[in-house]
Short mmCIF file of C-alpha atoms in Angstrom, two decimals:
data_model
loop_
_atom_site.label_atom_id
_atom_site.label_comp_id
_atom_site.label_asym_id
_atom_site.label_seq_id
_atom_site.Cartn_x
_atom_site.Cartn_y
_atom_site.Cartn_z
CA UNK A 178 3.13 60.52 10.85
CA UNK A 179 5.46 61.06 7.91
CA UNK A 180 5.73 64.48 6.34
CA UNK A 181 8.16 66.35 4.13
CA UNK A 182 9.36 69.78 3.15
CA UNK A 183 9.86 69.98 -0.60
CA UNK A 184 11.37 73.04 -2.28
CA UNK A 185 12.24 73.80 -5.90
CA UNK A 186 14.82 76.39 -7.00
CA UNK A 187 17.09 77.19 -9.93
CA UNK A 188 20.28 76.10 -8.15
CA UNK A 189 20.99 73.17 -5.86
CA UNK A 190 22.33 75.49 -3.16
CA UNK A 191 19.19 77.64 -3.12
CA UNK A 192 16.91 74.59 -3.07
CA UNK A 193 18.79 72.92 -0.22
CA UNK A 194 19.14 76.14 1.81
CA UNK A 195 15.41 76.89 1.57
CA UNK A 196 14.55 73.28 2.43
CA UNK A 197 16.88 73.49 5.43
CA UNK A 198 15.32 76.78 6.58
CA UNK A 199 11.76 75.46 6.31
CA UNK A 200 12.72 72.10 7.86
CA UNK A 201 14.27 73.88 10.83
CA UNK A 202 11.05 75.84 11.29
CA UNK A 203 8.90 72.68 11.14
CA UNK A 204 11.22 70.72 13.45
CA UNK A 205 11.36 73.58 15.96
CA UNK A 206 7.55 73.57 16.07
CA UNK A 207 7.38 69.77 16.39
CA UNK A 208 9.90 69.78 19.25
CA UNK A 209 7.49 71.92 21.28
CA UNK A 210 4.71 69.33 20.93
CA UNK A 211 6.01 66.48 23.14
CA UNK A 212 6.12 63.97 20.29
CA UNK A 213 7.68 60.53 20.34
CA UNK A 214 10.42 59.31 18.02
CA UNK A 215 10.88 62.58 16.09
CA UNK A 216 13.53 61.93 13.45
CA UNK A 217 14.77 62.88 10.02
CA UNK A 218 13.98 60.03 7.64
CA UNK A 219 15.35 61.43 4.40
CA UNK A 220 17.26 64.27 2.77
CA UNK A 221 17.17 64.36 -1.02
CA UNK A 222 18.35 66.77 -3.70
CA UNK A 223 17.44 66.00 -7.31
CA UNK A 224 17.69 67.82 -10.63
CA UNK A 225 14.43 68.73 -12.36
CA UNK A 226 14.13 68.36 -16.12
CA UNK A 227 11.74 69.53 -18.79
CA UNK A 228 11.21 67.11 -21.65
CA UNK A 229 10.34 69.07 -24.78
CA UNK A 230 9.02 67.42 -27.93
CA UNK A 231 12.49 67.41 -29.56
CA UNK A 232 13.54 64.77 -27.02
CA UNK A 233 16.49 66.60 -25.46
CA UNK A 234 15.89 67.00 -21.71
CA UNK A 235 16.58 70.46 -20.34
CA UNK A 236 17.67 71.06 -16.76
CA UNK A 237 15.15 73.47 -15.22
CA UNK A 238 16.23 73.48 -11.58
CA UNK A 239 16.53 71.36 -8.46
CA UNK A 240 14.16 69.91 -5.89
CA UNK A 241 15.26 69.45 -2.29
CA UNK A 242 13.18 67.26 0.01
CA UNK A 243 13.64 66.77 3.74
CA UNK A 244 11.46 64.07 5.31
CA UNK A 245 10.47 63.76 8.97
CA UNK A 246 8.58 61.16 10.98
CA UNK A 247 7.21 61.14 14.50
CA UNK A 248 4.59 59.54 16.74
CA UNK A 249 1.70 61.35 18.34
CA UNK A 250 -1.60 60.28 19.84
CA UNK A 251 -4.44 60.04 17.34
CA UNK A 252 -6.48 62.75 19.04
CA UNK A 253 -3.66 65.29 18.48
CA UNK A 254 -2.61 64.17 14.98
CA UNK A 255 -4.91 66.42 12.93
CA UNK A 256 -3.96 69.61 14.74
CA UNK A 257 -0.25 68.72 14.59
CA UNK A 258 -0.48 68.07 10.84
CA UNK A 259 -2.28 71.36 10.23
CA UNK A 260 0.27 73.31 12.27
CA UNK A 261 3.20 71.53 10.59
CA UNK A 262 1.85 72.63 7.19
CA UNK A 263 1.47 76.20 8.47
CA UNK A 264 5.09 76.03 9.63
CA UNK A 265 6.42 74.96 6.22
CA UNK A 266 5.68 71.26 5.59
CA UNK A 267 4.59 70.81 1.98
CA UNK A 268 3.79 67.08 1.89
CA UNK A 269 2.01 64.65 4.16
CA UNK A 270 3.46 61.31 3.15
CA UNK A 271 1.26 59.17 5.36
CA UNK A 272 -0.12 58.20 8.71
CA UNK A 273 0.16 54.78 10.33
CA UNK A 274 -1.68 53.73 13.44
CA UNK A 275 0.20 51.79 16.10
CA UNK A 276 -1.13 50.93 19.54
CA UNK A 277 1.01 51.91 22.52
CA UNK A 278 3.53 49.35 23.73
CA UNK A 279 1.54 48.95 26.95
CA UNK A 280 -1.71 48.33 25.04
CA UNK A 281 0.01 45.77 22.80
CA UNK A 282 1.56 44.00 25.81
CA UNK A 283 -1.81 43.86 27.57
CA UNK A 284 -3.47 42.55 24.40
CA UNK A 285 -0.75 39.89 23.96
CA UNK A 286 -1.32 38.61 27.51
CA UNK A 287 -5.09 38.53 26.92
CA UNK A 288 -4.61 36.71 23.58
CA UNK A 289 -2.42 34.09 25.29
CA UNK A 290 -5.01 33.59 28.04
CA UNK A 291 -7.80 33.18 25.50
CA UNK A 292 -5.73 30.82 23.34
CA UNK A 293 -4.93 28.69 26.41
CA UNK A 294 -8.58 28.56 27.47
CA UNK A 295 -9.58 27.62 23.92
CA UNK A 296 -6.95 24.84 23.84
CA UNK A 297 -8.32 23.49 27.14
CA UNK A 298 -11.93 23.57 25.86
CA UNK A 299 -10.94 21.73 22.69
CA UNK A 300 -9.01 19.10 24.65
CA UNK A 301 -11.93 18.67 27.06
CA UNK A 302 -14.36 18.22 24.15
CA UNK A 303 -12.20 15.49 22.61
CA UNK A 304 -11.55 13.76 25.94
CA UNK A 305 -15.25 13.87 26.89
CA UNK A 306 -16.18 12.28 23.57
CA UNK A 307 -13.75 9.47 24.35
CA UNK A 308 -14.97 9.16 27.99
CA UNK A 309 -11.57 10.23 29.29
CA UNK A 310 -10.67 12.72 32.01
CA UNK A 311 -8.09 15.50 31.70
CA UNK A 312 -5.35 15.06 34.31
CA UNK A 313 -2.32 17.32 34.05
CA UNK A 314 -0.68 19.56 31.49
CA UNK A 315 2.53 17.86 30.40
CA UNK A 316 3.78 20.54 28.03
CA UNK A 317 2.94 23.97 26.72
CA UNK A 318 4.00 25.45 23.39
CA UNK A 319 3.39 29.11 22.72
CA UNK A 320 3.51 29.60 18.96
CA UNK A 321 3.11 33.36 18.91
CA UNK A 322 1.49 36.42 20.30
CA UNK A 323 1.89 38.49 17.18
CA UNK A 324 2.25 42.24 17.25
CA UNK A 325 -0.22 44.11 15.08
CA UNK A 326 1.15 45.79 11.99
CA UNK A 327 0.68 49.54 11.69
CA UNK A 328 -2.44 50.46 9.75
CA UNK A 329 -1.58 53.02 7.06
CA UNK A 330 -4.00 55.74 6.06
CA UNK A 331 -3.53 56.51 2.39
CA UNK A 332 -2.45 60.00 1.43
CA UNK A 333 -5.47 60.35 -0.87
CA UNK A 334 -7.86 59.49 1.95
CA UNK A 335 -6.15 62.03 4.20
CA UNK A 336 -6.43 64.70 1.51
CA UNK A 337 -10.11 63.92 0.96
CA UNK A 338 -10.75 64.19 4.69
CA UNK A 339 -8.78 67.43 4.88
CA UNK A 340 -10.73 68.88 1.93
CA UNK A 341 -14.01 67.88 3.57
CA UNK A 342 -13.11 69.72 6.79
CA UNK A 343 -10.82 72.67 6.12
CA UNK A 344 -10.83 73.71 9.79
CA UNK A 345 -8.86 70.78 11.15
CA UNK A 346 -7.68 67.55 9.60
CA UNK A 347 -9.65 64.70 11.15
CA UNK A 348 -7.62 61.62 11.98
CA UNK A 349 -9.52 58.53 13.08
CA UNK A 350 -7.68 55.41 14.20
CA UNK A 351 -8.93 51.87 13.85
CA UNK A 352 -8.60 48.63 15.74
CA UNK A 353 -5.60 46.35 15.73
CA UNK A 354 -5.80 42.63 16.33
CA UNK A 355 -3.30 40.67 18.39
CA UNK A 356 -3.28 36.90 17.90
CA UNK A 357 -1.73 34.04 19.86
CA UNK A 358 -1.59 30.27 19.47
CA UNK A 359 -1.06 27.86 22.36
CA UNK A 360 -0.63 24.09 22.13
CA UNK A 361 -1.17 22.02 25.28
CA UNK A 362 0.07 18.46 25.80
CA UNK A 363 -2.41 17.03 28.28
CA UNK A 364 -2.21 13.76 30.14
CA UNK A 365 -5.39 11.72 30.56
#
């Protein structure tokens, strides 16, 4: 989950101090939630301008933004997001779904097994057509057992889901696919 605390004020000092105060409050809450990989991902301070019709921009203040990311299980994500907003977060910048390292490792092993079995079936089909018998595996090449990429959930979709259920933000994960390719050199 990526979220931010964004504050506007007339001076850069006031904007940054208020962002720091609110960020501390949000981080203190998040630290109590047994999250993984809690970290600051950005600290920004920018001037804010008004662009009147005469074309001369006028400085109107400053916006300070402190960004935070962390990992949490999908079943806890909605409640954590809601509480983070109550504690001072003003933006939810996105959610990405990533399977646990153990689940990915298990899926990679399964993908390699299936790819190997598929390679054997294909070789057997070709050898059978040629009236040949498979003897021994001479070589094995493992091309990949690719990790799945995180699946982002767009901010607009999250907002629509939050608007539809004001009690708690629903967060629903999806499936990730792990793929592997195995090449067998088989003697016959």
